[in-house]
mmCIF file of C-alpha atoms in Angstrom:
data_model
loop_
_atom_site.group_PDB
_atom_site.id
_atom_site.type_symbol
_atom_site.label_atom_id
_atom_site.label_comp_id
_atom_site.label_asym_id
_atom_site.label_seq_id
_atom_site.Cartn_x
_atom_site.Cartn_y
_atom_site.Cartn_z
ATOM 1 C CA PRO A 1 106.603 93.396 150.194
ATOM 2 C CA ILE A 2 106.430 93.372 146.684
ATOM 3 C CA GLN A 3 108.806 90.459 144.750
ATOM 4 C CA ASP A 4 109.158 89.906 140.741
ATOM 5 C CA ASP A 5 109.963 85.566 140.107
ATOM 6 C CA SER A 6 108.956 86.560 136.616
ATOM 7 C CA PRO A 7 112.213 85.785 134.813
ATOM 8 C CA ASP A 8 114.929 89.231 133.381
ATOM 9 C CA GLN A 9 113.566 90.108 130.171
ATOM 10 C CA SER A 10 115.484 89.559 127.987
ATOM 11 C CA GLU A 11 115.218 85.697 128.315
ATOM 12 C CA VAL A 12 111.640 85.675 127.367
ATOM 13 C CA PRO A 13 112.019 83.916 124.098
ATOM 14 C CA MET A 14 110.139 86.269 121.178
ATOM 15 C CA LYS A 15 107.665 85.778 119.056
ATOM 16 C CA GLU A 16 108.347 86.044 115.817
ATOM 17 C CA SER A 17 105.321 87.201 114.744
ATOM 18 C CA VAL A 18 101.229 88.041 116.773
ATOM 19 C CA GLU A 19 98.468 85.670 115.214
ATOM 20 C CA LEU A 20 94.903 87.775 116.290
ATOM 21 C CA GLY A 21 92.115 85.131 114.966
ATOM 22 C CA THR A 22 90.944 83.455 112.102
ATOM 23 C CA GLU A 23 89.993 85.666 109.664
ATOM 24 C CA GLU A 24 91.456 86.607 106.340
ATOM 25 C CA ASN A 25 92.938 89.123 105.497
ATOM 26 C CA LEU A 26 95.290 89.973 109.012
ATOM 27 C CA VAL A 27 97.834 92.424 109.585
ATOM 28 C CA ASP A 28 101.702 89.992 109.207
ATOM 29 C CA VAL A 29 102.735 92.041 112.949
ATOM 30 C CA SER A 30 105.890 90.383 113.323
ATOM 31 C CA THR A 31 107.845 94.081 114.332
ATOM 32 C CA VAL A 32 105.690 93.596 118.302
ATOM 33 C CA GLN A 33 109.103 93.164 119.605
ATOM 34 C CA ALA A 34 107.439 93.518 123.025
ATOM 35 C CA THR A 35 106.385 91.496 125.727
ATOM 36 C CA ILE A 36 102.162 91.440 126.428
ATOM 37 C CA GLY A 37 102.475 94.996 128.618
ATOM 38 C CA GLY A 38 104.922 96.977 125.877
ATOM 39 C CA LYS A 39 108.725 98.505 125.827
ATOM 40 C CA LEU A 40 108.676 100.137 129.439
ATOM 41 C CA LYS A 41 111.294 103.198 129.086
ATOM 42 C CA ALA A 42 109.634 105.608 131.729
ATOM 43 C CA SER A 43 111.025 102.207 134.127
ATOM 44 C CA SER A 44 113.782 103.275 136.674
ATOM 45 C CA ASN A 45 113.545 99.364 137.359
ATOM 46 C CA PRO A 46 112.343 97.060 134.729
ATOM 47 C CA ASN A 47 112.267 93.812 137.818
ATOM 48 C CA ALA A 48 110.020 95.963 139.588
ATOM 49 C CA PRO A 49 105.682 94.775 138.303
ATOM 50 C CA HIS A 50 103.603 96.230 135.870
ATOM 51 C CA LEU A 51 100.998 98.381 136.749
ATOM 52 C CA ILE A 52 98.062 99.383 133.844
ATOM 53 C CA VAL A 53 95.329 101.083 135.064
ATOM 54 C CA ASN A 54 92.540 101.538 132.018
ATOM 55 C CA LEU A 55 91.149 104.612 133.720
ATOM 56 C CA LYS A 56 87.019 104.696 131.568
ATOM 57 C CA SER A 57 85.015 107.336 131.527
ATOM 58 C CA ASN A 58 85.038 107.626 135.665
ATOM 59 C CA PHE A 59 86.771 110.951 135.878
ATOM 60 C CA ASN A 60 85.987 114.735 135.605
ATOM 61 C CA LEU A 61 89.251 116.720 135.203
ATOM 62 C CA SER A 62 89.374 117.891 138.607
ATOM 63 C CA GLN A 63 88.621 115.082 139.597
ATOM 64 C CA LEU A 64 91.724 112.957 137.554
ATOM 65 C CA LYS A 65 93.990 115.663 137.990
ATOM 66 C CA GLU A 66 92.910 115.423 142.332
ATOM 67 C CA TRP A 67 93.327 111.913 141.997
ATOM 68 C CA LEU A 68 96.349 111.266 139.816
ATOM 69 C CA SER A 69 98.362 113.784 142.492
ATOM 70 C CA LYS A 70 97.392 111.042 145.324
ATOM 71 C CA VAL A 71 99.139 108.224 142.761
ATOM 72 C CA LEU A 72 101.763 110.496 142.118
ATOM 73 C CA GLU A 73 103.018 110.977 145.407
ATOM 74 C CA SER A 74 102.863 106.889 145.878
ATOM 75 C CA GLU A 75 105.403 106.044 147.780
ATOM 76 C CA VAL A 76 106.021 102.789 146.023
ATOM 77 C CA LEU A 77 106.179 104.423 142.672
ATOM 78 C CA LEU A 78 108.533 107.335 144.010
ATOM 79 C CA ALA A 79 110.315 103.583 145.342
ATOM 80 C CA GLY A 80 110.489 101.967 142.328
ATOM 81 C CA LYS A 81 109.400 98.871 143.511
ATOM 82 C CA LEU A 82 106.039 99.726 141.052
ATOM 83 C CA ARG A 83 106.227 100.444 137.095
ATOM 84 C CA LEU A 84 102.921 102.608 136.252
ATOM 85 C CA SER A 85 101.555 102.167 132.973
ATOM 86 C CA LEU A 86 98.069 104.699 132.937
ATOM 87 C CA ALA A 87 95.443 104.444 130.491
ATOM 88 C CA ILE A 88 93.896 107.628 130.495
ATOM 89 C CA PRO A 89 90.341 109.540 128.847
ATOM 90 C CA SER A 90 92.162 111.004 124.954
ATOM 91 C CA ILE A 91 90.290 114.198 126.545
ATOM 92 C CA PHE A 92 92.449 114.485 129.044
ATOM 93 C CA LEU A 93 96.028 112.627 128.126
ATOM 94 C CA GLU A 94 97.484 116.632 127.184
ATOM 95 C CA GLU A 95 96.705 116.992 130.548
ATOM 96 C CA ALA A 96 97.695 114.612 132.317
ATOM 97 C CA SER A 97 101.262 114.192 130.181
ATOM 98 C CA SER A 98 101.862 117.562 131.635
ATOM 99 C CA ILE A 99 101.078 116.986 135.090
ATOM 100 C CA ILE A 100 103.514 114.296 135.418
ATOM 101 C CA ASN A 101 106.232 116.217 132.874
ATOM 102 C CA LEU A 102 106.489 118.687 135.395
ATOM 103 C CA LYS A 103 106.552 116.412 138.755
ATOM 104 C CA SER A 104 110.355 115.216 137.626
ATOM 105 C CA LEU A 105 109.515 111.712 139.353
ATOM 106 C CA SER A 106 112.417 109.646 138.346
ATOM 107 C CA ASN A 107 109.923 106.572 137.730
ATOM 108 C CA PRO A 108 107.107 108.313 136.353
ATOM 109 C CA PRO A 109 104.495 106.394 134.856
ATOM 110 C CA SER A 110 103.401 105.543 131.062
ATOM 111 C CA VAL A 111 100.472 108.129 129.826
ATOM 112 C CA TYR A 112 98.729 106.050 127.417
ATOM 113 C CA ALA A 113 95.983 106.175 125.094
ATOM 114 C CA GLU A 114 92.897 103.653 125.975
ATOM 115 C CA ASN A 115 92.647 103.234 122.700
ATOM 116 C CA ILE A 116 93.408 104.163 118.871
ATOM 117 C CA SER A 117 91.917 104.972 115.143
ATOM 118 C CA VAL A 118 91.602 102.223 112.541
ATOM 119 C CA PHE A 119 92.065 104.838 110.626
ATOM 120 C CA GLU A 120 95.739 106.353 109.260
ATOM 121 C CA SER A 121 94.600 109.938 109.189
ATOM 122 C CA GLY A 122 91.503 111.833 107.186
ATOM 123 C CA ALA A 123 87.978 112.897 108.069
ATOM 124 C CA HIS A 124 87.257 110.576 111.041
ATOM 125 C CA THR A 125 85.210 113.093 113.373
ATOM 126 C CA GLY A 126 86.215 111.747 117.169
ATOM 127 C CA GLU A 127 89.004 109.092 115.964
ATOM 128 C CA ILE A 128 92.294 109.681 117.371
ATOM 129 C CA ALA A 129 94.936 108.302 114.565
ATOM 130 C CA ALA A 130 98.094 106.772 116.983
ATOM 131 C CA SER A 131 100.484 109.729 115.088
ATOM 132 C CA MET A 132 98.103 112.525 116.712
ATOM 133 C CA LEU A 133 99.928 111.066 120.220
ATOM 134 C CA LYS A 134 102.903 111.609 120.056
ATOM 135 C CA ASN A 135 104.662 113.772 122.674
ATOM 136 C CA ILE A 136 101.976 113.209 124.896
ATOM 137 C CA ALA A 137 101.253 109.458 125.259
ATOM 138 C CA SER A 138 104.227 107.040 124.898
ATOM 139 C CA GLY A 139 101.703 103.682 124.894
ATOM 140 C CA THR A 140 98.197 102.666 124.050
ATOM 141 C CA LEU A 141 95.154 100.030 124.835
ATOM 142 C CA VAL A 142 94.525 97.386 121.613
ATOM 143 C CA GLY A 143 91.765 96.159 121.523
ATOM 144 C CA HIS A 144 90.076 95.871 125.142
ATOM 145 C CA SER A 145 86.936 93.368 125.394
ATOM 146 C CA GLU A 146 84.619 96.276 126.570
ATOM 147 C CA ARG A 147 85.394 97.313 122.228
ATOM 148 C CA ARG A 148 85.011 93.870 121.136
ATOM 149 C CA PHE A 149 82.273 93.115 122.234
ATOM 150 C CA THR A 150 80.401 96.210 122.897
ATOM 151 C CA LEU A 151 81.382 97.887 119.927
ATOM 152 C CA ASN A 152 82.261 94.763 117.922
ATOM 153 C CA GLU A 153 85.491 95.327 116.659
ATOM 154 C CA THR A 154 86.641 92.807 115.196
ATOM 155 C CA PHE A 155 90.455 91.516 115.025
ATOM 156 C CA GLN A 156 90.651 92.915 111.567
ATOM 157 C CA ASP A 157 90.646 96.709 113.589
ATOM 158 C CA ILE A 158 92.173 94.367 115.932
ATOM 159 C CA ASN A 159 95.510 94.132 113.826
ATOM 160 C CA LEU A 160 95.397 97.355 111.865
ATOM 161 C CA LYS A 161 95.260 99.696 115.266
ATOM 162 C CA LEU A 162 98.795 97.706 116.293
ATOM 163 C CA GLU A 163 100.147 98.078 112.796
ATOM 164 C CA ARG A 164 99.257 102.361 113.370
ATOM 165 C CA ALA A 165 100.845 101.803 116.762
ATOM 166 C CA ILE A 166 104.128 100.409 115.432
ATOM 167 C CA ASN A 167 104.030 102.593 112.796
ATOM 168 C CA ALA A 168 103.762 105.974 115.328
ATOM 169 C CA GLY A 169 106.463 103.939 117.910
ATOM 170 C CA LEU A 170 103.803 103.310 120.591
ATOM 171 C CA GLN A 171 103.855 101.081 123.099
ATOM 172 C CA ILE A 172 101.730 98.797 122.882
ATOM 173 C CA THR A 173 99.032 96.966 125.809
ATOM 174 C CA LEU A 174 97.611 94.236 123.890
ATOM 175 C CA CYS A 175 94.326 93.014 125.722
ATOM 176 C CA VAL A 176 93.113 89.383 125.331
ATOM 177 C CA GLY A 177 90.551 88.585 128.406
ATOM 178 C CA SER A 178 86.793 87.923 128.291
ATOM 179 C CA LYS A 179 83.932 89.445 128.611
ATOM 180 C CA ASN A 180 83.035 92.716 130.781
ATOM 181 C CA GLN A 181 80.148 90.758 133.250
ATOM 182 C CA ASP A 182 83.667 87.981 133.711
ATOM 183 C CA SER A 183 85.051 90.902 134.549
ATOM 184 C CA LEU A 184 82.858 92.660 137.261
ATOM 185 C CA ALA A 185 82.083 89.807 138.935
ATOM 186 C CA HIS A 186 85.727 89.781 139.857
ATOM 187 C CA GLN A 187 86.407 93.375 140.499
ATOM 188 C CA GLU A 188 88.785 94.671 143.798
ATOM 189 C CA GLU A 189 90.123 97.449 144.778
ATOM 190 C CA VAL A 190 93.633 98.341 144.874
#
C-alpha cells in the first residue's frame, strides 16, 4: 500500500518568489503559489502521492489511445490513491483531453503540455503559446533538462515561460535536475 507521510499542503511554507539563475533581467515570478507539482484541481484526494508522467515522443496516436485506456482503468487511479498528471505531446493534447473527459472519472488525471513557448503570441511557427492551451490542458512542464541541455534553453527563457503560464492560469511543474544521461542511468519501469 502507498503511504504518504508528507505534511498537509496548508502546513507547507510557501516562498514569496521564485528566482532561477543569476542572469540579468530575470522575470520576478512572485505570483507562483504552488509547490513543485502545481495545484491539483482534479484530485479528489489531495494527500495522495502525485505522479507526473511525461510521455515525450514515445507514442503515435493509436498507441497513446491504447495506453491511456489502460491508465484510466487503473485501480490505483480509480480508488483515488494517486494524483496523476500526464504531460502529453502537443499534437495529442486535445485528443487526450477528450478521452479523459469522456470517462467522467471522479479522480481524472490532469493533462499537461510538455512545453510552452517563450512568446505570448505572433508569427512563431511551431510554437505553442500558453494562451492556446485554454480548455485543452490544465498545466505545463517548464524547464525540462532536455530542453535546457539539448536546446540551450536559458534561465531567462524559463522565467518567461513561467510568466506566460501564470498569466494563462496554467498549473506549473517546474523541472529541476540533471542532464539526460544521469536520468537515463536511473530508469525504472513503473
